[in-house]
Amino acid sequence: NIPVTILINKLDVYSDHELEILADWAMIYEGAGINIIPISVEKEINLKKVNKLLKNKISVVSGNSGVGKSSLLNKISSDFELKTSEISEAHDQGVHTTTFAEMFELPDGGFVIDTPGIRGLGIVDIEREELDNFFPEIFRFKSACKFNNCVHVNEPNCAVKAAVESGDISEERYNSYLSIFNNDETENYR
């Protein structure tokens, strides 16, 4: 029950074609109930929306190395003076500049936690039968399935599969669910 917003930074460097892909991708996640805000820290696009989102809350900024988490926080408050780095030319990846999580008080109220960059994610302590709980759009429909232990793969009268067919759940998100559900390597992360 933690609200999530995905910030997509560096909006100013996308081509028109990439912006179309971004719009399609944003519709998929917004359909799942996830707030999407495209931003540019460099050009200060939509930073007022981010400020409003953070105001009077405790928030965590998390993401890959080099996406601009610390740069974003520096724009929100010049008092932070967080260390930032350029993308590594040798590896074409972000550099771990932030080395530990640190909480800062926001000038307009609230707190924000800057975290070190993430290189990869895995699934930990999620049983296959619980996976549907982590896809909000699937979770919304699963109670209407004929069987209470439906995993939305091959069962008859599955409300989730019907929602995919009707377009109420995006096919891309359902395929992501199936990919994780059917991945034998998922066992390695439990």
mmCIF file of C-alpha atoms in Angstrom:
data_model
loop_
_atom_site.group_PDB
_atom_site.id
_atom_site.type_symbol
_atom_site.label_atom_id
_atom_site.label_comp_id
_atom_site.label_asym_id
_atom_site.label_seq_id
_atom_site.Cartn_x
_atom_site.Cartn_y
_atom_site.Cartn_z
ATOM 1 C CA ASN A 1 0.000 0.000 0.000
ATOM 2 C CA ILE A 2 2.894 2.362 -0.633
ATOM 3 C CA PRO A 3 1.969 4.832 -3.380
ATOM 4 C CA VAL A 4 4.427 4.761 -6.278
ATOM 5 C CA THR A 5 5.198 7.412 -8.859
ATOM 6 C CA ILE A 6 7.596 6.729 -11.708
ATOM 7 C CA LEU A 7 9.614 9.753 -12.749
ATOM 8 C CA ILE A 8 11.057 9.485 -16.243
ATOM 9 C CA ASN A 9 13.995 11.876 -16.408
ATOM 10 C CA LYS A 10 15.920 13.355 -19.338
ATOM 11 C CA LEU A 11 12.740 14.123 -21.282
ATOM 12 C CA ASP A 12 14.662 16.812 -23.151
ATOM 13 C CA VAL A 13 16.893 14.281 -24.966
ATOM 14 C CA TYR A 14 14.166 12.010 -26.406
ATOM 15 C CA SER A 15 13.358 11.998 -30.127
ATOM 16 C CA ASP A 16 9.742 12.343 -31.286
ATOM 17 C CA HIS A 17 9.620 8.573 -31.860
ATOM 18 C CA GLU A 18 10.967 7.909 -28.355
ATOM 19 C CA LEU A 19 8.362 10.293 -26.921
ATOM 20 C CA GLU A 20 5.621 8.254 -28.665
ATOM 21 C CA ILE A 21 7.018 5.050 -27.137
ATOM 22 C CA LEU A 22 7.156 6.785 -23.748
ATOM 23 C CA ALA A 23 3.504 7.855 -24.067
ATOM 24 C CA ASP A 24 2.456 4.261 -24.866
ATOM 25 C CA TRP A 25 4.512 2.924 -21.964
ATOM 26 C CA ALA A 26 3.057 5.552 -19.588
ATOM 27 C CA MET A 27 -0.507 4.566 -20.589
ATOM 28 C CA ILE A 28 0.243 0.939 -19.695
ATOM 29 C CA TYR A 29 1.486 1.817 -16.219
ATOM 30 C CA GLU A 30 -1.159 4.469 -15.577
ATOM 31 C CA GLY A 31 -3.708 1.770 -16.469
ATOM 32 C CA ALA A 32 -2.190 -0.271 -13.652
ATOM 33 C CA GLY A 33 -2.759 2.640 -11.267
ATOM 34 C CA ILE A 34 0.851 3.842 -11.225
ATOM 35 C CA ASN A 35 1.424 7.585 -11.502
ATOM 36 C CA ILE A 36 3.912 8.584 -14.242
ATOM 37 C CA ILE A 37 5.595 12.001 -14.445
ATOM 38 C CA PRO A 38 7.999 12.654 -17.321
ATOM 39 C CA ILE A 39 10.591 15.228 -16.232
ATOM 40 C CA SER A 40 13.809 16.923 -17.237
ATOM 41 C CA VAL A 41 16.005 17.945 -14.336
ATOM 42 C CA GLU A 42 18.325 19.753 -16.762
ATOM 43 C CA LYS A 43 15.522 21.843 -18.361
ATOM 44 C CA GLU A 44 13.397 21.910 -15.163
ATOM 45 C CA ILE A 45 10.375 20.348 -16.907
ATOM 46 C CA ASN A 46 7.595 19.224 -14.503
ATOM 47 C CA LEU A 47 9.711 19.802 -11.378
ATOM 48 C CA LYS A 48 6.832 21.756 -9.809
ATOM 49 C CA LYS A 49 4.730 18.578 -10.068
ATOM 50 C CA VAL A 50 7.478 16.667 -8.270
ATOM 51 C CA ASN A 51 7.673 19.332 -5.540
ATOM 52 C CA LYS A 52 3.911 19.115 -5.049
ATOM 53 C CA LEU A 53 4.115 15.315 -4.915
ATOM 54 C CA LEU A 54 6.818 15.370 -2.223
ATOM 55 C CA LYS A 55 5.343 18.152 -0.079
ATOM 56 C CA ASN A 56 4.521 17.153 3.526
ATOM 57 C CA LYS A 57 5.362 13.475 2.958
ATOM 58 C CA ILE A 58 8.250 11.158 3.599
ATOM 59 C CA SER A 59 9.446 9.975 0.191
ATOM 60 C CA VAL A 60 12.194 7.739 -1.165
ATOM 61 C CA VAL A 61 13.925 8.452 -4.468
ATOM 62 C CA SER A 62 15.191 5.206 -5.962
ATOM 63 C CA GLY A 63 16.397 4.103 -9.383
ATOM 64 C CA ASN A 64 19.314 3.113 -11.569
ATOM 65 C CA SER A 65 22.698 4.776 -11.231
ATOM 66 C CA GLY A 66 23.017 7.860 -13.394
ATOM 67 C CA VAL A 67 19.332 8.676 -13.898
ATOM 68 C CA GLY A 68 19.544 11.956 -11.981
ATOM 69 C CA LYS A 69 18.180 11.205 -8.504
ATOM 70 C CA SER A 70 20.668 13.430 -6.676
ATOM 71 C CA SER A 71 20.526 16.052 -9.444
ATOM 72 C CA LEU A 72 16.746 16.173 -9.009
ATOM 73 C CA LEU A 73 17.074 16.712 -5.270
ATOM 74 C CA ASN A 74 19.672 19.442 -5.832
ATOM 75 C CA LYS A 75 17.146 21.265 -8.069
ATOM 76 C CA ILE A 76 14.427 20.890 -5.437
ATOM 77 C CA SER A 77 16.674 22.497 -2.826
ATOM 78 C CA SER A 78 20.011 24.163 -3.483
ATOM 79 C CA ASP A 79 20.774 23.593 0.223
ATOM 80 C CA PHE A 80 21.296 19.854 -0.355
ATOM 81 C CA GLU A 81 24.506 20.138 -2.425
ATOM 82 C CA LEU A 82 24.496 16.410 -3.189
ATOM 83 C CA LYS A 83 27.451 15.015 -5.123
ATOM 84 C CA THR A 84 26.670 14.048 -8.736
ATOM 85 C CA SER A 85 28.684 12.436 -11.558
ATOM 86 C CA GLU A 86 28.517 12.131 -15.319
ATOM 87 C CA ILE A 87 27.717 8.834 -17.047
ATOM 88 C CA SER A 88 30.818 6.609 -17.283
ATOM 89 C CA GLU A 89 32.173 6.778 -20.833
ATOM 90 C CA ALA A 90 33.943 3.429 -20.380
ATOM 91 C CA HIS A 91 30.779 1.535 -19.399
ATOM 92 C CA ASP A 92 28.034 3.866 -20.710
ATOM 93 C CA GLN A 93 26.342 3.501 -17.316
ATOM 94 C CA GLY A 94 25.721 5.635 -14.287
ATOM 95 C CA VAL A 95 28.382 5.852 -11.637
ATOM 96 C CA HIS A 96 27.576 5.085 -7.994
ATOM 97 C CA THR A 97 27.927 8.590 -6.573
ATOM 98 C CA THR A 98 25.504 8.264 -3.658
ATOM 99 C CA THR A 99 26.951 5.538 -1.443
ATOM 100 C CA PHE A 100 24.392 5.397 1.378
ATOM 101 C CA ALA A 101 20.758 6.382 1.937
ATOM 102 C CA GLU A 102 20.333 9.776 3.554
ATOM 103 C CA MET A 103 17.209 11.676 4.630
ATOM 104 C CA PHE A 104 16.824 15.390 3.948
ATOM 105 C CA GLU A 105 14.217 17.867 5.129
ATOM 106 C CA LEU A 106 12.402 19.560 2.249
ATOM 107 C CA PRO A 107 12.098 23.367 2.291
ATOM 108 C CA ASP A 108 8.300 23.275 1.750
ATOM 109 C CA GLY A 109 7.661 20.516 4.311
ATOM 110 C CA GLY A 110 8.300 16.808 4.326
ATOM 111 C CA PHE A 111 11.366 14.634 3.980
ATOM 112 C CA VAL A 112 13.052 12.842 1.105
ATOM 113 C CA ILE A 113 15.507 9.961 1.196
ATOM 114 C CA ASP A 114 18.209 9.854 -1.478
ATOM 115 C CA THR A 115 19.367 6.292 -2.137
ATOM 116 C CA PRO A 116 22.353 4.764 -3.946
ATOM 117 C CA GLY A 117 21.763 3.712 -7.542
ATOM 118 C CA ILE A 118 20.403 0.280 -8.381
ATOM 119 C CA ARG A 119 22.214 -1.975 -10.859
ATOM 120 C CA GLY A 120 19.614 -4.768 -10.938
ATOM 121 C CA LEU A 121 16.463 -6.072 -9.296
ATOM 122 C CA GLY A 122 15.335 -9.539 -8.298
ATOM 123 C CA ILE A 123 12.331 -11.138 -6.692
ATOM 124 C CA VAL A 124 12.747 -11.967 -3.023
ATOM 125 C CA ASP A 125 10.297 -13.883 -0.846
ATOM 126 C CA ILE A 126 7.405 -13.849 -3.309
ATOM 127 C CA GLU A 127 5.742 -17.175 -3.918
ATOM 128 C CA ARG A 128 4.353 -17.783 -7.404
ATOM 129 C CA GLU A 129 0.853 -17.990 -5.943
ATOM 130 C CA GLU A 130 1.282 -14.482 -4.451
ATOM 131 C CA LEU A 131 2.697 -12.817 -7.561
ATOM 132 C CA ASP A 132 -0.698 -11.506 -8.712
ATOM 133 C CA ASN A 133 -0.853 -9.373 -5.546
ATOM 134 C CA PHE A 134 2.073 -7.326 -6.875
ATOM 135 C CA PHE A 135 0.351 -6.374 -10.137
ATOM 136 C CA PRO A 136 -2.346 -3.863 -9.076
ATOM 137 C CA GLU A 137 -4.420 -4.286 -12.225
ATOM 138 C CA ILE A 138 -4.417 -8.096 -11.876
ATOM 139 C CA PHE A 139 -5.182 -7.818 -8.164
ATOM 140 C CA ARG A 140 -8.308 -5.746 -8.981
ATOM 141 C CA PHE A 141 -9.795 -8.533 -11.122
ATOM 142 C CA LYS A 142 -8.619 -11.716 -9.389
ATOM 143 C CA SER A 143 -11.493 -11.888 -6.879
ATOM 144 C CA ALA A 144 -13.903 -12.428 -9.808
ATOM 145 C CA CYS A 145 -12.108 -15.606 -10.957
ATOM 146 C CA LYS A 146 -14.086 -18.837 -10.663
ATOM 147 C CA PHE A 147 -11.417 -20.445 -8.463
ATOM 148 C CA ASN A 148 -9.979 -18.669 -5.442
ATOM 149 C CA ASN A 149 -6.569 -20.227 -6.106
ATOM 150 C CA CYS A 150 -6.526 -19.149 -9.761
ATOM 151 C CA VAL A 151 -3.049 -18.176 -10.942
ATOM 152 C CA HIS A 152 -4.402 -16.754 -14.228
ATOM 153 C CA VAL A 153 -2.563 -19.073 -16.584
ATOM 154 C CA ASN A 154 -4.713 -22.023 -17.731
ATOM 155 C CA GLU A 155 -7.740 -22.002 -15.421
ATOM 156 C CA PRO A 156 -11.274 -21.766 -16.862
ATOM 157 C CA ASN A 157 -13.423 -18.697 -16.125
ATOM 158 C CA CYS A 158 -10.423 -16.574 -15.188
ATOM 159 C CA ALA A 159 -11.486 -12.942 -14.775
ATOM 160 C CA VAL A 160 -7.894 -11.766 -15.255
ATOM 161 C CA LYS A 161 -7.532 -13.438 -18.659
ATOM 162 C CA ALA A 162 -10.949 -12.030 -19.619
ATOM 163 C CA ALA A 163 -9.763 -8.544 -18.572
ATOM 164 C CA VAL A 164 -6.688 -8.955 -20.781
ATOM 165 C CA GLU A 165 -8.881 -9.995 -23.719
ATOM 166 C CA SER A 166 -11.201 -6.997 -23.180
ATOM 167 C CA GLY A 167 -8.269 -4.570 -22.847
ATOM 168 C CA ASP A 168 -8.907 -3.763 -19.173
ATOM 169 C CA ILE A 169 -5.450 -5.193 -18.392
ATOM 170 C CA SER A 170 -2.648 -4.464 -20.832
ATOM 171 C CA GLU A 171 -1.295 -7.465 -22.672
ATOM 172 C CA GLU A 172 2.257 -6.236 -22.003
ATOM 173 C CA ARG A 173 1.735 -6.237 -18.231
ATOM 174 C CA TYR A 174 0.043 -9.654 -18.334
ATOM 175 C CA ASN A 175 2.979 -10.995 -20.355
ATOM 176 C CA SER A 176 5.346 -9.548 -17.725
ATOM 177 C CA TYR A 177 3.345 -11.380 -15.066
ATOM 178 C CA LEU A 178 3.561 -14.638 -17.046
ATOM 179 C CA SER A 179 7.271 -14.158 -17.665
ATOM 180 C CA ILE A 180 7.969 -13.862 -13.952
ATOM 181 C CA PHE A 181 5.476 -16.594 -13.037
ATOM 182 C CA ASN A 182 6.958 -19.096 -15.516
ATOM 183 C CA ASN A 183 10.612 -18.238 -14.931
ATOM 184 C CA ASP A 184 12.330 -21.124 -13.190
ATOM 185 C CA GLU A 185 15.141 -18.763 -12.210
ATOM 186 C CA THR A 186 12.615 -16.971 -10.000
ATOM 187 C CA GLU A 187 13.404 -19.748 -7.514
ATOM 188 C CA ASN A 188 16.936 -18.331 -7.209
ATOM 189 C CA TYR A 189 15.626 -15.073 -5.773
ATOM 190 C CA ARG A 190 13.401 -16.548 -3.088
#
